[in-house]
JSON list of C-alpha atoms in Angstrom, two decimals:
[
{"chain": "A", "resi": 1, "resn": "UNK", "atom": "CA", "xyz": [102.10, 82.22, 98.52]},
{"chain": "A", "resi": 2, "resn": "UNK", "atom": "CA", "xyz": [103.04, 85.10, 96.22]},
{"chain": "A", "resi": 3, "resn": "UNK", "atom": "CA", "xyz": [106.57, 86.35, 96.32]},
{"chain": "A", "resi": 4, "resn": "UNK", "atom": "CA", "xyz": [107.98, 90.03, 94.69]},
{"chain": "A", "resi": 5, "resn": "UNK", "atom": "CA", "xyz": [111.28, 90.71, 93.76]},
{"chain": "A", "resi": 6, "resn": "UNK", "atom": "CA", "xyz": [111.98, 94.35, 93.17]},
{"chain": "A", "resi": 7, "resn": "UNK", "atom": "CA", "xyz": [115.32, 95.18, 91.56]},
{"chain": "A", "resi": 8, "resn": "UNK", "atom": "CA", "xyz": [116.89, 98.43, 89.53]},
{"chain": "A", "resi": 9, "resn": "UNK", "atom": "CA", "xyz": [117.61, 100.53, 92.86]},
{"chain": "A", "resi": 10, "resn": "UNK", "atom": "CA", "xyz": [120.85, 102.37, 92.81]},
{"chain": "A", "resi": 11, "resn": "UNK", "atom": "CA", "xyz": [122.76, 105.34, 92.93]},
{"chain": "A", "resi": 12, "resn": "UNK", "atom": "CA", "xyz": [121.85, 108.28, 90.69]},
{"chain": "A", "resi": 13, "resn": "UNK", "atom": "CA", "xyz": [122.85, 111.76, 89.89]},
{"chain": "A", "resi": 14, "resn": "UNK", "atom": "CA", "xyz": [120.03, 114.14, 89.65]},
{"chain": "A", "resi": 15, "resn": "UNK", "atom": "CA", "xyz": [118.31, 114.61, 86.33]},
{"chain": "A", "resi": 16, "resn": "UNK", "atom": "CA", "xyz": [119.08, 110.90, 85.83]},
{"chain": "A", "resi": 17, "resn": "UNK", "atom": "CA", "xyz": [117.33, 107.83, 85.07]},
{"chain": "A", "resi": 18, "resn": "UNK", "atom": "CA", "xyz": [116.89, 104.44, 86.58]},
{"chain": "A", "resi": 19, "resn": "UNK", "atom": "CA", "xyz": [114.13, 101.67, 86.05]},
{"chain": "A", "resi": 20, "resn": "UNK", "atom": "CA", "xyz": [112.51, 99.92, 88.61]},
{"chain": "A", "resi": 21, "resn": "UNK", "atom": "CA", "xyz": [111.11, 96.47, 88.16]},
{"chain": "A", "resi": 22, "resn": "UNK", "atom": "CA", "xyz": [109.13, 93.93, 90.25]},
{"chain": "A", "resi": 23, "resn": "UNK", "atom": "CA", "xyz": [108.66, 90.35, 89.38]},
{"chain": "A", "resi": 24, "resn": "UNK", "atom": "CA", "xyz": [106.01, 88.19, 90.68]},
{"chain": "A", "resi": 25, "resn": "UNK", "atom": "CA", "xyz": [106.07, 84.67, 91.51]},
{"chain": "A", "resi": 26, "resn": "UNK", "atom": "CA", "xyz": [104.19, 81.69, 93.06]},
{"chain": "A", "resi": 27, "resn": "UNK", "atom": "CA", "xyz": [101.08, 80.64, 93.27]},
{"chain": "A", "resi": 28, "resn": "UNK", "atom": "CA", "xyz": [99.16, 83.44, 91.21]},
{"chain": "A", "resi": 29, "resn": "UNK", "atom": "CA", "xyz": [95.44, 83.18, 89.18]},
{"chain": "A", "resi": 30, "resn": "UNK", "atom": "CA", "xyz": [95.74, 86.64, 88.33]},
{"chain": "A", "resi": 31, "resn": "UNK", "atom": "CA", "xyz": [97.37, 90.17, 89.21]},
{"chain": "A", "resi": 32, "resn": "UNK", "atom": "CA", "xyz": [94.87, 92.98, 90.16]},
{"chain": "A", "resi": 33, "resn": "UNK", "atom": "CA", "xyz": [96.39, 96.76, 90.42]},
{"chain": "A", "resi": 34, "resn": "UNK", "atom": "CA", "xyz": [99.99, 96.78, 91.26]},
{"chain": "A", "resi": 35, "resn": "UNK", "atom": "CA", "xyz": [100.82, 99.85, 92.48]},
{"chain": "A", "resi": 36, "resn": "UNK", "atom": "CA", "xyz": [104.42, 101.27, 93.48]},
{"chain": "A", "resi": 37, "resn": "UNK", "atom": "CA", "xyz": [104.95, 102.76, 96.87]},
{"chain": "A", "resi": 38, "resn": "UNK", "atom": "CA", "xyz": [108.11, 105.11, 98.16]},
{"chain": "A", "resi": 39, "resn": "UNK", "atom": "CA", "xyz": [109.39, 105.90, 101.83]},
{"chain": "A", "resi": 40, "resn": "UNK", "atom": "CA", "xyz": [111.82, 108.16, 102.57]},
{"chain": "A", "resi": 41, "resn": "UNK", "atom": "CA", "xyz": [114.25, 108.46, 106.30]},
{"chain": "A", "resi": 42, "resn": "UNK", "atom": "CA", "xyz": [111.85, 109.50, 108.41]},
{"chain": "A", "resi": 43, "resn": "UNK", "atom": "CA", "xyz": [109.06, 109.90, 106.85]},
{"chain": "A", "resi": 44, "resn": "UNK", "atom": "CA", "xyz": [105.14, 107.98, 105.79]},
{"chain": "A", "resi": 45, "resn": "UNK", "atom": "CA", "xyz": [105.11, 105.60, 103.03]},
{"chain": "A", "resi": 46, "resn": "UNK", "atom": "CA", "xyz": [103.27, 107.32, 100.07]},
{"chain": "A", "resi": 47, "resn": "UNK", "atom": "CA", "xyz": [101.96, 105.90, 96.84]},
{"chain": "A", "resi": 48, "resn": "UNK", "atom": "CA", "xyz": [103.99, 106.87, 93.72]},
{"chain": "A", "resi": 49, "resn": "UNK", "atom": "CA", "xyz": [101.55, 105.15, 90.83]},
{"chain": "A", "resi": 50, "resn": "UNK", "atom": "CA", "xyz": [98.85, 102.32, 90.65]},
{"chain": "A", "resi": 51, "resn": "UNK", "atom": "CA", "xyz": [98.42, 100.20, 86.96]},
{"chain": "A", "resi": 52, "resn": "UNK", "atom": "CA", "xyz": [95.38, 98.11, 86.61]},
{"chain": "A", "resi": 53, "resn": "UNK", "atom": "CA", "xyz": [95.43, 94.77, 84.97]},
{"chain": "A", "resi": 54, "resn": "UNK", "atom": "CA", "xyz": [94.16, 96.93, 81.52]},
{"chain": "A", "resi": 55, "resn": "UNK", "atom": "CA", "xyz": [96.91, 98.96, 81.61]},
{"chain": "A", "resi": 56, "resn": "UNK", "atom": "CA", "xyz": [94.64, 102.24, 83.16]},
{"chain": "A", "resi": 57, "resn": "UNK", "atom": "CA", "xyz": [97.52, 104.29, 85.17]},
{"chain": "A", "resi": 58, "resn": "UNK", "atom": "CA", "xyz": [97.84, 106.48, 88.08]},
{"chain": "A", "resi": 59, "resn": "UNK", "atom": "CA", "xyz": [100.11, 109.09, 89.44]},
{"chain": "A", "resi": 60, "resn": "UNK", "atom": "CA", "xyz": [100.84, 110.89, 92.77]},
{"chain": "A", "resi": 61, "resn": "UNK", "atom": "CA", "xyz": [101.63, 114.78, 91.25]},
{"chain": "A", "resi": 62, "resn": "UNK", "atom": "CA", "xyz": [105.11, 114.52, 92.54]},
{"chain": "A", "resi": 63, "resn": "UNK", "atom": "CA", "xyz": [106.06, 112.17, 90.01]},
{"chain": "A", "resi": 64, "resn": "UNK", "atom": "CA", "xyz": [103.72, 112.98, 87.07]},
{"chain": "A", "resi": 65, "resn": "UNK", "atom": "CA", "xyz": [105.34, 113.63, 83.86]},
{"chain": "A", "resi": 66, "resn": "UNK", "atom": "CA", "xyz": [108.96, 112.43, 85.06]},
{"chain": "A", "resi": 67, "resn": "UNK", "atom": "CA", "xyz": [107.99, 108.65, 85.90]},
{"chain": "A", "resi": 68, "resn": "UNK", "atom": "CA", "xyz": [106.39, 106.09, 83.49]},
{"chain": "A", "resi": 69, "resn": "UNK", "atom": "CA", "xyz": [104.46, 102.87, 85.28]},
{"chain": "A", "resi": 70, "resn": "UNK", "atom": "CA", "xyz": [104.32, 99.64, 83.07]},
{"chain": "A", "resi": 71, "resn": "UNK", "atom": "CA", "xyz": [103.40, 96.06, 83.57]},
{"chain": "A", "resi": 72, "resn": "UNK", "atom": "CA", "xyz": [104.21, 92.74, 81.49]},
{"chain": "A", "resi": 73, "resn": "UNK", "atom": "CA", "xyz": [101.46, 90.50, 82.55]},
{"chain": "A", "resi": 74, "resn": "UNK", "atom": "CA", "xyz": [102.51, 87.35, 80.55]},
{"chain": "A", "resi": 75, "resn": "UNK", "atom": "CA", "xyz": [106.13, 88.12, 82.91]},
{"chain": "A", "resi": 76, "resn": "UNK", "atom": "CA", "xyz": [103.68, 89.42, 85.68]},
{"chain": "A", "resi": 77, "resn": "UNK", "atom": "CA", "xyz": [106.42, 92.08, 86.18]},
{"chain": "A", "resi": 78, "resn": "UNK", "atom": "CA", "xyz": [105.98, 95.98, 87.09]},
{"chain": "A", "resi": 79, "resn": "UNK", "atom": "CA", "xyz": [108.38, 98.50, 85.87]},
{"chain": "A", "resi": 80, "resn": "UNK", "atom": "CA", "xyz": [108.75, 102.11, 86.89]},
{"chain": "A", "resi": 81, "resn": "UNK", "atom": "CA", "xyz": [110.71, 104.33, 84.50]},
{"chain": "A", "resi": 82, "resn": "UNK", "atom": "CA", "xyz": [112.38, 106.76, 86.72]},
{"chain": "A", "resi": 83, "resn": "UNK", "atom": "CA", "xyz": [113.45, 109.98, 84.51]},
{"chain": "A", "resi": 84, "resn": "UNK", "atom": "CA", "xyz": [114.65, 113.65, 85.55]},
{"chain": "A", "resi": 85, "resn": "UNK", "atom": "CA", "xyz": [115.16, 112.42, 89.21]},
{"chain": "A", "resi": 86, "resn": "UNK", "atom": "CA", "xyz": [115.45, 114.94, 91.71]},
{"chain": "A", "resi": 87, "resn": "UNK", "atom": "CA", "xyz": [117.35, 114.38, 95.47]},
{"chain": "A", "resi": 88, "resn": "UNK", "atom": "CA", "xyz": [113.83, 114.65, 96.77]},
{"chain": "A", "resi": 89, "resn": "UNK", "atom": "CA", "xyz": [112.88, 111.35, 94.86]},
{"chain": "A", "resi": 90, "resn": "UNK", "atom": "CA", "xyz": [115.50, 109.66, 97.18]},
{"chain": "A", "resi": 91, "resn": "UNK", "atom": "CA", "xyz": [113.72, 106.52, 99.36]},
{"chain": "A", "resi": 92, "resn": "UNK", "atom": "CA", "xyz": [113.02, 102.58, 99.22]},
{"chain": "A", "resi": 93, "resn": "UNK", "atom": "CA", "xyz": [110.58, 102.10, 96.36]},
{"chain": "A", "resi": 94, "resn": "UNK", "atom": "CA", "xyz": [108.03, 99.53, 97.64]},
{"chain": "A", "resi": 95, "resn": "UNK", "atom": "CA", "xyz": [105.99, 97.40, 94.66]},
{"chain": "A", "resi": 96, "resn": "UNK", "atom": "CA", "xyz": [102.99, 95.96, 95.82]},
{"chain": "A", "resi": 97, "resn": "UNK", "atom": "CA", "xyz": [100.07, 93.76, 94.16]},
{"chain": "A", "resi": 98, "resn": "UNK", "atom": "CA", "xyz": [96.55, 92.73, 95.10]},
{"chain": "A", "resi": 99, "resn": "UNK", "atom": "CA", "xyz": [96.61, 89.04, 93.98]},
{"chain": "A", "resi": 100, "resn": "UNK", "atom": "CA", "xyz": [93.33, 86.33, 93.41]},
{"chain": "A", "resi": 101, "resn": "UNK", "atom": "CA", "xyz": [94.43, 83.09, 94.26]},
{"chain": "A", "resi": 102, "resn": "UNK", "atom": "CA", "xyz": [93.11, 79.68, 92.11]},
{"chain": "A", "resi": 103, "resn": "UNK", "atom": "CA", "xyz": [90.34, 79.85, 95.02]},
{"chain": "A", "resi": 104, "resn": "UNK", "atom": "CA", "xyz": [89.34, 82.95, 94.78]},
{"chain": "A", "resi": 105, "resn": "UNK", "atom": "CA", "xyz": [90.64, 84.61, 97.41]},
{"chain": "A", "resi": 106, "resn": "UNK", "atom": "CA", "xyz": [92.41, 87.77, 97.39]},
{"chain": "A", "resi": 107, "resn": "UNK", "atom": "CA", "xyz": [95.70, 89.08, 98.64]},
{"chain": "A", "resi": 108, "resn": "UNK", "atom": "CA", "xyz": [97.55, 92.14, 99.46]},
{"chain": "A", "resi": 109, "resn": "UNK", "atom": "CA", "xyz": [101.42, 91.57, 98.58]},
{"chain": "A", "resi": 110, "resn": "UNK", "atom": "CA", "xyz": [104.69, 93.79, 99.23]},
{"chain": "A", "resi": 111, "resn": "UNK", "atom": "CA", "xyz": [108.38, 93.58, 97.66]},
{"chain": "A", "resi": 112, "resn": "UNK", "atom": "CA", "xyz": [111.45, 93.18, 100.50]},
{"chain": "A", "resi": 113, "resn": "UNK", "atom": "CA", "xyz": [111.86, 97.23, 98.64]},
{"chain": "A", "resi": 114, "resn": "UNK", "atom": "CA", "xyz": [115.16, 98.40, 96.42]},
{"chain": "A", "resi": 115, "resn": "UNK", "atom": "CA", "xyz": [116.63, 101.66, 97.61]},
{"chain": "A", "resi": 116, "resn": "UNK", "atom": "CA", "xyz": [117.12, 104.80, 95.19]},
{"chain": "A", "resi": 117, "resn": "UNK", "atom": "CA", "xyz": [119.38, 107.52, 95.58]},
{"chain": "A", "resi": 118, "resn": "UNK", "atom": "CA", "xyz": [119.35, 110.29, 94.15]},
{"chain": "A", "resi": 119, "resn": "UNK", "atom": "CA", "xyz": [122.78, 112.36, 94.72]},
{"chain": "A", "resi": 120, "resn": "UNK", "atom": "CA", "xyz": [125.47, 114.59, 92.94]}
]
C-alpha cells in the first residue's frame, strides 16, 4: 500500500506564488511518472504536468511557462512551483503516481488533494 500526502494549498492573490508538494510513502520499489492533476467547482479533472522518473517533463498549455514540476526521488516527493497564478488556476490540485511494487506489479495512486485559491 502506497500512501500520498499533498500539502502547500492555500490562499493566494493573483500573480502570486505557492508550491505544491506530494510525499510518497509505503511499500514502494520504485516511482514511475507522477503527474499532477487539477479540478475545479464544477468542472472535469484535467492534467496540469507529468515528470518521469529521469526527470523528462510535461505541461498542459494552460500552465506552461508559469508552473515548474520537480521530483526528489531519494524523498520520493513531487513539487509543483506555482508562479504568476491567475483566479482561473483556482481548484484541488490532485498528485498522482504509477508505482511497481517489490513484486512487480504496478499501481495507479492519488493524493486525498490540497485546495488552491487564487483570489484578490
Amino acid at each position: 500500500q502506497v500512501q500520498l500526502v499533498e500539502s502547500g494549498g492555500g490562499l493566494v492573490q493573483p500573480g502570486g506564488s505557492l508550491r505544491l508538494s506530494c510525499a510518497a510513502s509505503g511499500i514502494i520499489f520504485r516511482i514511475n511518472t507522477m503527474a499532477w492533476y487539477r479540478q475545479a467547482p464544477g468542472k472535469e479533472r484535467e492534467l496540469v504536468a507529468t515528470i518521469t522518473s529521469g526527470g523528462s517533463t510535461n505541461y498542459a498549455a494552460f500552465v506552461k511557462g508559469r508552473f515548474t514540476i520537480s521530483r526528489d526521488n531519494g524523498k520520493s516527493t513531487m513539487y509543483l512551483q506555482m508562479n504568476s497564478l491567475k483566479p482561473e488556476d483556482t481548484a484541488d490540485y490532485y498528485c498522482n503516481a504509477a508505482v511497481t511494487d517489490p513484486w512487480a506489479r504496478h499501481y495507479d495512486y492519488w493524493g486525498q488533494g490540497t485546495q488552491v485559491t487564487v483570489s484578490p
